[in-house]
mmCIF file of C-alpha atoms and ligand atoms in Angstrom:
data_model
loop_
_atom_site.group_PDB
_atom_site.id
_atom_site.type_symbol
_atom_site.label_atom_id
_atom_site.label_comp_id
_atom_site.label_asym_id
_atom_site.label_seq_id
_atom_site.Cartn_x
_atom_site.Cartn_y
_atom_site.Cartn_z
ATOM 1 C CA UNK A 1 202.949 136.273 111.921
ATOM 2 C CA UNK A 2 204.250 139.569 112.825
ATOM 3 C CA UNK A 3 203.774 140.451 108.904
ATOM 4 C CA UNK A 4 199.863 139.487 109.254
ATOM 5 C CA UNK A 5 199.877 141.748 112.742
ATOM 6 C CA UNK A 6 201.377 144.772 110.961
ATOM 7 C CA UNK A 7 199.039 144.294 107.894
ATOM 8 C CA UNK A 8 196.223 144.227 110.308
ATOM 9 C CA UNK A 9 197.219 147.294 112.009
ATOM 10 C CA UNK A 10 197.890 149.099 108.842
ATOM 11 C CA UNK A 11 194.537 147.815 107.165
ATOM 12 C CA UNK A 12 192.647 148.831 110.435
ATOM 13 C CA UNK A 13 194.088 152.465 110.293
ATOM 14 C CA UNK A 14 193.266 152.926 106.537
ATOM 15 C CA UNK A 15 189.474 151.569 107.064
ATOM 16 C CA UNK A 16 189.443 153.963 110.235
ATOM 17 C CA UNK A 17 190.632 157.147 107.934
ATOM 18 C CA UNK A 18 188.572 156.314 104.712
ATOM 19 C CA UNK A 19 185.608 159.100 104.298
ATOM 20 C CA UNK A 20 183.551 157.512 101.416
ATOM 21 C CA UNK A 21 181.907 154.344 100.722
ATOM 22 C CA UNK A 22 183.982 153.820 97.456
ATOM 23 C CA UNK A 23 187.055 154.339 99.337
ATOM 24 C CA UNK A 24 185.849 151.582 101.971
ATOM 25 C CA UNK A 25 185.120 149.258 99.035
ATOM 26 C CA UNK A 26 188.956 149.863 97.882
ATOM 27 C CA UNK A 27 190.158 148.765 101.241
ATOM 28 C CA UNK A 28 187.667 145.786 101.385
ATOM 29 C CA UNK A 29 189.218 144.347 98.095
ATOM 30 C CA UNK A 30 192.785 145.101 99.251
ATOM 31 C CA UNK A 31 192.196 142.829 102.371
ATOM 32 C CA UNK A 32 189.486 140.498 101.574
ATOM 33 C CA UNK A 33 189.173 140.468 97.700
ATOM 34 C CA UNK A 34 190.358 137.357 95.893
ATOM 35 C CA UNK A 35 193.742 139.008 95.336
ATOM 36 C CA UNK A 36 193.685 140.516 98.998
ATOM 37 C CA UNK A 37 196.422 139.962 101.380
ATOM 38 C CA UNK A 38 194.005 138.220 103.880
ATOM 39 C CA UNK A 39 192.812 135.778 100.998
ATOM 40 C CA UNK A 40 196.589 135.201 100.072
ATOM 41 C CA UNK A 41 197.485 134.372 103.567
ATOM 42 C CA UNK A 42 194.645 131.809 103.817
ATOM 43 C CA UNK A 43 195.852 130.096 100.506
ATOM 44 C CA UNK A 44 199.526 129.644 102.258
ATOM 45 C CA UNK A 45 197.707 127.220 104.714
ATOM 46 C CA UNK A 46 197.324 124.806 101.957
ATOM 47 C CA UNK A 47 201.174 124.392 101.661
ATOM 48 C CA UNK A 48 201.757 124.101 105.574
ATOM 49 C CA UNK A 49 202.256 120.728 107.312
ATOM 50 C CA UNK A 50 199.290 119.787 109.619
ATOM 51 C CA UNK A 51 200.842 121.125 112.803
ATOM 52 C CA UNK A 52 201.774 124.661 111.282
ATOM 53 C CA UNK A 53 198.335 124.773 109.834
ATOM 54 C CA UNK A 54 197.004 124.033 113.060
ATOM 55 C CA UNK A 55 198.321 126.902 114.478
ATOM 56 C CA UNK A 56 198.232 129.638 111.607
ATOM 57 C CA UNK A 57 194.610 129.014 110.478
ATOM 58 C CA UNK A 58 192.964 130.471 113.590
ATOM 59 C CA UNK A 59 195.062 132.992 113.718
ATOM 60 C CA UNK A 60 194.374 134.187 109.947
ATOM 61 C CA UNK A 61 190.647 133.511 110.608
ATOM 62 C CA UNK A 62 190.638 135.749 113.641
ATOM 63 C CA UNK A 63 192.198 138.640 111.312
ATOM 64 C CA UNK A 64 190.014 138.224 108.533
ATOM 65 C CA UNK A 65 186.976 138.498 111.016
ATOM 66 C CA UNK A 66 188.441 141.663 112.560
ATOM 67 C CA UNK A 67 189.127 143.201 109.087
ATOM 68 C CA UNK A 68 185.364 142.309 108.297
ATOM 69 C CA UNK A 69 183.770 143.532 111.363
ATOM 70 C CA UNK A 70 185.872 146.963 110.862
ATOM 71 C CA UNK A 71 184.578 147.080 107.552
ATOM 72 C CA UNK A 72 180.871 146.343 108.187
ATOM 73 C CA UNK A 73 181.226 148.974 111.012
ATOM 74 C CA UNK A 74 182.470 151.388 108.911
ATOM 75 C CA UNK A 75 179.911 150.874 106.162
ATOM 76 C CA UNK A 76 176.773 151.175 108.353
ATOM 77 C CA UNK A 77 178.570 154.545 109.730
ATOM 78 C CA UNK A 78 179.288 155.815 106.532
ATOM 79 C CA UNK A 79 175.788 154.872 105.183
ATOM 80 C CA UNK A 80 174.037 156.668 107.946
ATOM 81 C CA UNK A 81 176.133 159.833 107.690
ATOM 82 C CA UNK A 82 174.962 159.942 103.725
ATOM 83 C CA UNK A 83 171.416 159.659 104.990
ATOM 84 C CA UNK A 84 171.674 162.550 107.401
ATOM 85 C CA UNK A 85 173.618 164.892 104.916
ATOM 86 C CA UNK A 86 170.592 164.110 102.422
ATOM 87 C CA UNK A 87 168.192 164.709 104.684
ATOM 88 C CA UNK A 88 169.768 168.246 106.078
ATOM 89 C CA UNK A 89 170.179 169.342 102.347
ATOM 90 C CA UNK A 90 166.469 168.525 101.530
ATOM 91 C CA UNK A 91 164.953 170.193 104.600
ATOM 92 C CA UNK A 92 161.872 172.192 103.810
ATOM 93 C CA UNK A 93 161.312 175.382 105.439
ATOM 94 C CA UNK A 94 157.712 175.499 106.177
ATOM 95 C CA UNK A 95 157.750 179.056 107.375
ATOM 96 C CA UNK A 96 158.266 180.397 103.776
ATOM 97 C CA UNK A 97 155.054 181.894 102.530
ATOM 98 C CA UNK A 98 153.379 179.635 99.565
ATOM 99 C CA UNK A 99 153.381 180.955 96.289
ATOM 100 C CA UNK A 100 150.009 182.304 95.299
ATOM 101 C CA UNK A 101 147.987 180.042 92.533
ATOM 102 C CA UNK A 102 145.664 181.491 90.078
ATOM 103 C CA UNK A 103 142.257 180.794 90.855
ATOM 104 C CA UNK A 104 139.060 181.258 88.481
ATOM 105 C CA UNK A 105 136.408 183.133 89.501
ATOM 106 C CA UNK A 106 132.617 183.015 88.069
ATOM 107 C CA UNK A 107 131.691 185.695 85.266
ATOM 108 C CA UNK A 108 129.384 187.946 86.412
ATOM 109 C CA UNK A 109 127.292 187.087 83.529
ATOM 110 C CA UNK A 110 127.117 183.366 84.611
ATOM 111 C CA UNK A 111 126.668 184.528 88.063
ATOM 112 C CA UNK A 112 123.632 186.804 87.008
ATOM 113 C CA UNK A 113 122.414 183.761 85.039
ATOM 114 C CA UNK A 114 122.177 181.654 88.001
ATOM 115 C CA UNK A 115 120.475 184.217 89.906
ATOM 116 C CA UNK A 116 117.837 184.802 87.250
ATOM 117 C CA UNK A 117 117.444 180.836 87.280
ATOM 118 C CA UNK A 118 116.796 180.721 91.037
ATOM 119 C CA UNK A 119 114.547 183.451 91.268
ATOM 120 C CA UNK A 120 112.409 182.472 88.496
ATOM 121 C CA UNK A 121 112.389 178.972 89.683
ATOM 122 C CA UNK A 122 110.964 180.299 92.946
ATOM 123 C CA UNK A 123 108.283 181.689 90.636
ATOM 124 C CA UNK A 124 107.756 178.017 89.097
ATOM 125 C CA UNK A 125 109.600 178.780 85.885
ATOM 126 C CA UNK A 126 111.843 176.523 84.387
ATOM 127 C CA UNK A 127 114.807 176.875 82.218
ATOM 128 C CA UNK A 128 114.545 176.477 78.408
ATOM 129 C CA UNK A 129 117.175 176.309 75.814
ATOM 130 C CA UNK A 130 117.667 176.717 72.073
ATOM 131 C CA UNK A 131 120.150 176.631 69.398
ATOM 132 C CA UNK A 132 122.283 179.550 68.826
ATOM 133 C CA UNK A 133 122.578 178.940 65.235
ATOM 134 C CA UNK A 134 118.965 179.215 64.262
ATOM 135 C CA UNK A 135 116.979 179.258 60.737
ATOM 136 C CA UNK A 136 115.134 182.394 59.922
ATOM 137 C CA UNK A 137 111.720 180.351 60.716
ATOM 138 C CA UNK A 138 112.170 180.496 64.205
ATOM 139 C CA UNK A 139 114.086 183.330 64.694
ATOM 140 C CA UNK A 140 111.616 185.817 62.488
ATOM 141 C CA UNK A 141 109.018 184.197 60.359
ATOM 142 C CA UNK A 142 107.284 182.369 63.400
ATOM 143 C CA UNK A 143 107.461 185.742 65.351
ATOM 144 C CA UNK A 144 105.372 187.467 63.110
ATOM 145 C CA UNK A 145 108.505 189.097 61.003
ATOM 146 C CA UNK A 146 108.047 187.812 57.501
ATOM 147 C CA UNK A 147 110.502 188.159 54.913
ATOM 148 C CA UNK A 148 109.570 192.261 54.190
ATOM 149 C CA UNK A 149 109.119 192.890 57.647
ATOM 150 C CA UNK A 150 111.095 196.078 58.416
ATOM 151 C CA UNK A 151 111.952 194.903 62.121
ATOM 152 C CA UNK A 152 114.164 192.110 60.198
ATOM 153 C CA UNK A 153 116.454 195.077 59.226
ATOM 154 C CA UNK A 154 116.522 196.206 62.771
ATOM 155 C CA UNK A 155 118.451 193.232 63.822
ATOM 156 C CA UNK A 156 121.723 193.436 61.732
ATOM 157 C CA UNK A 157 121.685 189.653 61.427
ATOM 158 C CA UNK A 158 124.872 187.712 61.009
ATOM 159 C CA UNK A 159 123.530 185.132 58.337
ATOM 160 C CA UNK A 160 125.335 181.937 57.182
ATOM 161 C CA UNK A 161 126.235 181.760 53.312
ATOM 162 C CA UNK A 162 124.639 178.453 53.162
ATOM 163 C CA UNK A 163 121.018 177.228 52.874
ATOM 164 C CA UNK A 164 119.298 175.511 55.556
ATOM 165 C CA UNK A 165 118.150 171.951 54.860
ATOM 166 C CA UNK A 166 114.352 172.978 54.115
ATOM 167 C CA UNK A 167 115.711 176.211 51.890
ATOM 168 C CA UNK A 168 115.411 178.994 54.490
ATOM 169 C CA UNK A 169 118.668 180.729 55.833
ATOM 170 C CA UNK A 170 120.720 179.723 58.791
ATOM 171 C CA UNK A 171 121.709 182.656 60.877
ATOM 172 C CA UNK A 172 123.148 183.305 64.673
ATOM 173 C CA UNK A 173 119.847 183.844 66.470
ATOM 174 C CA UNK A 174 119.396 187.846 67.095
ATOM 175 C CA UNK A 175 117.246 187.345 70.144
ATOM 176 C CA UNK A 176 116.295 184.420 72.582
ATOM 177 C CA UNK A 177 112.774 184.900 71.278
ATOM 178 C CA UNK A 178 113.084 181.547 68.780
ATOM 179 C CA UNK A 179 113.048 179.601 72.249
ATOM 180 C CA UNK A 180 109.536 180.628 72.724
ATOM 181 C CA UNK A 181 108.506 178.999 69.336
ATOM 182 C CA UNK A 182 110.466 175.745 70.171
ATOM 183 C CA UNK A 183 109.058 175.295 73.368
ATOM 184 C CA UNK A 184 105.628 176.002 72.255
ATOM 185 C CA UNK A 185 106.218 173.412 69.505
ATOM 186 C CA UNK A 186 107.350 171.204 71.637
ATOM 187 C CA UNK A 187 104.456 171.645 73.797
ATOM 188 C CA UNK A 188 101.810 171.461 71.590
ATOM 189 C CA UNK A 189 103.264 168.273 69.784
ATOM 190 C CA UNK A 190 102.624 166.835 73.164
ATOM 191 C CA UNK A 191 99.196 168.360 73.779
ATOM 192 C CA UNK A 192 96.824 169.111 71.043
ATOM 193 C CA UNK A 193 96.081 172.673 70.797
ATOM 194 C CA UNK A 194 98.162 173.705 73.637
ATOM 195 C CA UNK A 195 99.024 173.589 77.265
ATOM 196 C CA UNK A 196 100.368 175.581 80.265
ATOM 197 C CA UNK A 197 104.304 177.092 79.873
ATOM 198 C CA UNK A 198 105.926 178.868 82.250
ATOM 199 C CA UNK A 199 109.785 179.322 81.258
ATOM 200 C CA UNK A 200 112.777 181.393 81.299
ATOM 201 C CA UNK A 201 115.527 181.003 78.305
ATOM 202 C CA UNK A 202 118.584 182.786 79.158
ATOM 203 C CA UNK A 203 121.512 182.497 76.396
ATOM 204 C CA UNK A 204 123.694 184.326 74.008
ATOM 205 C CA UNK A 205 122.565 186.473 71.017
ATOM 206 C CA UNK A 206 124.457 188.088 68.150
ATOM 207 C CA UNK A 207 123.947 191.168 66.075
ATOM 208 C CA UNK A 208 126.631 193.088 63.709
ATOM 209 C CA UNK A 209 126.823 195.883 66.095
ATOM 210 C CA UNK A 210 129.780 197.030 67.893
ATOM 211 C CA UNK A 211 130.286 200.377 70.263
ATOM 212 C CA UNK A 212 130.669 201.403 73.457
ATOM 213 C CA UNK A 213 127.298 200.222 74.641
ATOM 214 C CA UNK A 214 126.982 197.238 72.169
ATOM 215 C CA UNK A 215 128.865 194.028 71.474
ATOM 216 C CA UNK A 216 128.464 191.697 68.663
ATOM 217 C CA UNK A 217 127.498 188.691 71.105
ATOM 218 C CA UNK A 218 125.462 189.876 74.077
ATOM 219 C CA UNK A 219 122.878 187.801 76.468
ATOM 220 C CA UNK A 220 119.244 187.822 77.027
ATOM 221 C CA UNK A 221 116.687 186.180 79.032
ATOM 222 C CA UNK A 222 113.369 185.455 77.626
ATOM 223 C CA UNK A 223 110.193 184.685 79.678
ATOM 224 C CA UNK A 224 107.297 183.356 78.401
ATOM 225 C CA UNK A 225 104.199 182.421 80.372
ATOM 226 C CA UNK A 226 101.249 180.720 78.434
ATOM 227 C CA UNK A 227 97.940 179.642 80.378
ATOM 228 C CA UNK A 228 94.332 180.502 80.439
ATOM 229 C CA UNK A 229 93.255 184.161 81.231
ATOM 230 C CA UNK A 230 96.556 185.558 81.205
ATOM 231 C CA UNK A 231 96.711 189.227 81.233
ATOM 232 C CA UNK A 232 99.177 192.346 81.636
ATOM 233 C CA UNK A 233 98.685 192.609 85.105
ATOM 234 C CA UNK A 234 100.107 189.162 85.590
ATOM 235 C CA UNK A 235 103.422 190.231 83.389
ATOM 236 C CA UNK A 236 103.716 193.320 85.552
ATOM 237 C CA UNK A 237 103.654 191.327 88.897
ATOM 238 C CA UNK A 238 106.148 188.765 87.519
ATOM 239 C CA UNK A 239 108.662 191.289 86.575
ATOM 240 C CA UNK A 240 108.120 193.654 89.607
ATOM 241 C CA UNK A 241 108.515 190.576 91.805
ATOM 242 C CA UNK A 242 111.855 189.626 89.856
ATOM 243 C CA UNK A 243 113.250 192.881 89.970
ATOM 244 C CA UNK A 244 112.713 193.280 93.785
ATOM 245 C CA UNK A 245 114.390 189.853 94.353
ATOM 246 C CA UNK A 246 117.083 190.403 91.899
ATOM 247 C CA UNK A 247 118.098 194.345 92.930
ATOM 248 C CA UNK A 248 117.423 193.329 96.528
ATOM 249 C CA UNK A 249 115.061 196.410 96.880
ATOM 250 C CA UNK A 250 111.360 197.017 97.634
ATOM 251 C CA UNK A 251 111.179 200.314 96.248
ATOM 252 C CA UNK A 252 111.497 199.240 92.440
ATOM 253 C CA UNK A 253 108.834 200.703 90.445
ATOM 254 C CA UNK A 254 108.394 199.919 87.063
ATOM 255 C CA UNK A 255 106.406 201.753 84.104
ATOM 256 C CA UNK A 256 105.090 199.612 81.016
ATOM 257 C CA UNK A 257 105.369 202.145 78.102
ATOM 258 C CA UNK A 258 103.284 201.140 75.201
ATOM 259 C CA UNK A 259 105.481 199.977 72.141
ATOM 260 C CA UNK A 260 105.767 197.604 69.054
ATOM 261 C CA UNK A 261 107.026 194.032 68.932
ATOM 262 C CA UNK A 262 105.976 192.037 65.840
ATOM 263 C CA UNK A 263 105.297 189.105 68.316
ATOM 264 C CA UNK A 264 103.182 190.846 71.130
ATOM 265 C CA UNK A 265 100.144 192.466 70.848
ATOM 266 C CA UNK A 266 99.884 194.615 73.054
ATOM 267 C CA UNK A 267 103.671 195.518 73.213
ATOM 268 C CA UNK A 268 105.097 197.489 76.273
ATOM 269 C CA UNK A 269 108.742 198.560 77.234
ATOM 270 C CA UNK A 270 109.924 197.897 80.626
ATOM 271 C CA UNK A 271 111.103 201.022 82.320
ATOM 272 C CA UNK A 272 112.686 201.161 85.794
ATOM 273 C CA UNK A 273 113.275 204.143 88.154
ATOM 274 C CA UNK A 274 116.688 205.049 89.096
ATOM 275 C CA UNK A 275 118.954 207.935 90.286
ATOM 276 C CA UNK A 276 122.377 208.732 90.160
ATOM 277 C CA UNK A 277 124.740 208.151 92.748
ATOM 278 C CA UNK A 278 128.152 209.821 91.814
ATOM 279 C CA UNK A 279 128.891 208.176 88.180
ATOM 280 C CA UNK A 280 126.695 205.232 88.849
ATOM 281 C CA UNK A 281 123.054 204.422 88.235
ATOM 282 C CA UNK A 282 121.184 202.940 91.337
ATOM 283 C CA UNK A 283 117.802 201.236 90.571
ATOM 284 C CA UNK A 284 115.020 202.219 92.858
ATOM 285 C CA UNK A 285 112.119 204.755 93.273
ATOM 286 C CA UNK A 286 110.024 206.528 91.070
ATOM 287 C CA UNK A 287 111.217 207.686 87.645
ATOM 288 C CA UNK A 288 109.281 210.933 87.807
ATOM 289 C CA UNK A 289 110.386 211.720 91.298
ATOM 290 C CA UNK A 290 113.158 214.522 92.095
ATOM 291 C CA UNK A 291 116.716 213.350 91.041
ATOM 292 C CA UNK A 292 115.002 210.197 89.307
ATOM 293 C CA UNK A 293 114.508 208.910 85.878
ATOM 294 C CA UNK A 294 113.439 206.072 83.808
ATOM 295 C CA UNK A 295 115.527 203.492 82.451
ATOM 296 C CA UNK A 296 114.604 200.998 79.445
ATOM 297 C CA UNK A 297 115.274 197.330 80.593
ATOM 298 C CA UNK A 298 113.543 195.264 78.101
ATOM 299 C CA UNK A 299 110.449 194.555 76.004
ATOM 300 C CA UNK A 300 107.392 192.579 76.697
ATOM 301 C CA UNK A 301 103.889 192.170 75.940
ATOM 302 C CA UNK A 302 100.941 189.632 75.335
ATOM 303 C CA UNK A 303 101.900 186.792 72.909
ATOM 304 C CA UNK A 304 100.301 187.826 69.546
ATOM 305 C CA UNK A 305 97.597 185.536 68.450
ATOM 306 C CA UNK A 306 99.384 184.827 65.209
ATOM 307 C CA UNK A 307 102.636 183.795 67.033
ATOM 308 C CA UNK A 308 100.383 181.372 69.226
ATOM 309 C CA UNK A 309 98.937 179.744 66.178
ATOM 310 C CA UNK A 310 101.961 179.546 64.011
ATOM 311 C CA UNK A 311 103.536 177.163 67.329
ATOM 312 C CA UNK A 312 100.422 175.222 67.015
ATOM 313 C CA UNK A 313 98.498 176.855 69.789
ATOM 314 C CA UNK A 314 94.897 177.420 70.011
ATOM 315 C CA UNK A 315 94.748 181.411 70.736
ATOM 316 C CA UNK A 316 90.749 181.137 71.546
ATOM 317 C CA UNK A 317 92.071 178.786 74.402
ATOM 318 C CA UNK A 318 95.496 180.132 75.377
ATOM 319 C CA UNK A 319 96.742 183.532 76.334
ATOM 320 C CA UNK A 320 100.185 184.379 77.240
ATOM 321 C CA UNK A 321 102.770 187.210 77.987
ATOM 322 C CA UNK A 322 106.487 187.253 77.230
ATOM 323 C CA UNK A 323 109.400 189.395 77.663
ATOM 324 C CA UNK A 324 112.925 189.961 76.965
ATOM 325 C CA UNK A 325 115.564 191.508 79.220
ATOM 326 C CA UNK A 326 119.240 192.180 78.623
ATOM 327 C CA UNK A 327 121.326 190.217 80.855
ATOM 328 C CA UNK A 328 124.699 192.223 80.660
ATOM 329 C CA UNK A 329 122.587 195.481 81.300
ATOM 330 C CA UNK A 330 120.993 194.126 84.434
ATOM 331 C CA UNK A 331 124.587 192.716 85.704
ATOM 332 C CA UNK A 332 126.018 195.972 85.069
ATOM 333 C CA UNK A 333 123.327 197.946 87.058
ATOM 334 C CA UNK A 334 123.431 195.223 89.854
ATOM 335 C CA UNK A 335 127.175 195.157 90.417
ATOM 336 C CA UNK A 336 128.319 198.646 89.286
ATOM 337 C CA UNK A 337 130.239 198.027 85.987
ATOM 338 C CA UNK A 338 130.023 200.876 83.532
ATOM 339 C CA UNK A 339 131.971 199.155 80.518
ATOM 340 C CA UNK A 340 130.073 196.590 78.475
ATOM 341 C CA UNK A 341 133.003 195.678 76.201
ATOM 342 C CA UNK A 342 135.110 194.849 79.436
ATOM 343 C CA UNK A 343 132.796 191.944 80.043
ATOM 344 C CA UNK A 344 134.128 189.982 76.741
ATOM 345 C CA UNK A 345 137.653 191.138 76.994
ATOM 346 C CA UNK A 346 138.750 188.034 79.030
ATOM 347 C CA UNK A 347 141.321 190.332 81.117
ATOM 348 C CA UNK A 348 141.975 188.432 84.051
ATOM 349 C CA UNK A 349 142.410 191.668 86.103
ATOM 350 C CA UNK A 350 138.908 192.441 85.347
ATOM 351 C CA UNK A 351 137.779 189.159 86.061
ATOM 352 C CA UNK A 352 139.766 188.925 89.493
ATOM 353 C CA UNK A 353 137.831 192.199 90.502
ATOM 354 C CA UNK A 354 134.381 191.485 89.352
ATOM 355 C CA UNK A 355 134.160 187.670 89.126
ATOM 356 C CA UNK A 356 132.529 185.550 91.732
ATOM 357 C CA UNK A 357 134.230 183.062 93.923
ATOM 358 C CA UNK A 358 132.981 179.565 93.282
ATOM 359 C CA UNK A 359 133.185 178.874 96.782
ATOM 360 C CA UNK A 360 131.236 181.456 98.460
ATOM 361 C CA UNK A 361 127.897 180.556 97.394
ATOM 362 C CA UNK A 362 126.367 177.297 95.775
ATOM 363 C CA UNK A 363 126.138 178.015 91.675
ATOM 364 C CA UNK A 364 124.059 176.875 89.042
ATOM 365 C CA UNK A 365 126.184 178.255 86.321
ATOM 366 C CA UNK A 366 127.710 174.839 84.936
ATOM 367 C CA UNK A 367 124.330 173.591 84.277
ATOM 368 C CA UNK A 368 122.626 176.686 83.221
ATOM 369 C CA UNK A 369 125.721 177.441 80.876
ATOM 370 C CA UNK A 370 126.375 173.890 79.793
ATOM 371 C CA UNK A 371 122.552 173.861 78.285
ATOM 372 C CA UNK A 372 122.487 177.339 77.284
HETATM 373 N N1 DAH B 401 113.296 189.987 71.265
HETATM 374 C C1 DAH B 401 113.260 191.242 71.536
HETATM 375 C C2 DAH B 401 114.562 191.837 71.174
HETATM 376 O O1 DAH B 401 115.587 191.064 71.086
HETATM 377 C C3 DAH B 401 113.032 191.557 73.017
HETATM 378 C C4 DAH B 401 111.434 191.051 73.235
HETATM 379 C C5 DAH B 401 110.633 192.151 73.188
HETATM 380 C C6 DAH B 401 111.129 189.944 73.566
HETATM 381 C C7 DAH B 401 109.256 191.803 73.571
HETATM 382 C C8 DAH B 401 110.077 189.692 73.856
HETATM 383 C C9 DAH B 401 108.909 190.737 73.952
HETATM 384 O O2 DAH B 401 109.741 188.387 74.521
HETATM 385 O O3 DAH B 401 107.667 190.421 74.194
HETATM 386 O O4 DAH B 401 114.572 193.101 70.972
#
């Protein structure tokens, strides 16, 4: 029995000394494993007389239980220590500043399209759209620019090599005016001879033109009102009301200057009074006043009777006015940007500076952009 007691003391000391779960497992096998000394001691019971066995068995079982308890206790201790070490190693320092994540912004053109749509919606205008890949009938012919019309050449058109199904030519639309035609045709198809229309059509247009003030792709908004007894006074009031709301100024003065467009008669160019502040043009005031001048913002006029007719309207019953404005231009004026090309470079620094936060204001851009 002295052997057993010595072995037990040695084993308990070894168990107390181990520092890892692996080393503890070694100690368990050495004592309680199949060939461990406790197991071997238990096996000796078989060869004993009943009297010897009665004396030896409880002593060996007591040693076995003491060793097993010591191992369980040490195991629990080592596992807790391991967990604590892991928690300490994984600790997060919540006081560290978080890295800045890049956040997208609304492009000024999208922002301005939203503003346009909102202001014109207040005046009862719906947003209409048409394809950017157009045929030459909708882009030119129906707008009173037949094949030999010199205004066609002014448009520097991007043509597609393949002919349209009807034999015409396909092109990238050079202006938003074909949306006028498509809208009138749709309305005339449902209402024999015509019906009132009040739409704007914002979107991309394309011309083979590139310099400091021209990009091959740019944005226009077309406006179209058709009704009975419409005249130029309605056009002027509508544009004036729009520009006052858009530029957020009451002192907007418009000048309608006689001009020529094939699709309007009479035609006018729309100028707005402005002054220079530093190197920035600021809209407002009468262009003929001291320190002021006029700047062209777009074209407009009364829809030509031939254009109404080509889209299925009876010009004897219906009149209308139309206008076309450069969206990029009015965006630059409103938000003080002076290089058009920067609009389309996609430089994140420019966008971070001039872009609009999607969270500051409700925006329609997903809607308008998706349909344009
Ligand atoms: N479509 C013309 C252009 O791109 C602009 C324009 C002028 C549109 C007069 C109109 C209009 O609706 O009445 O140059």
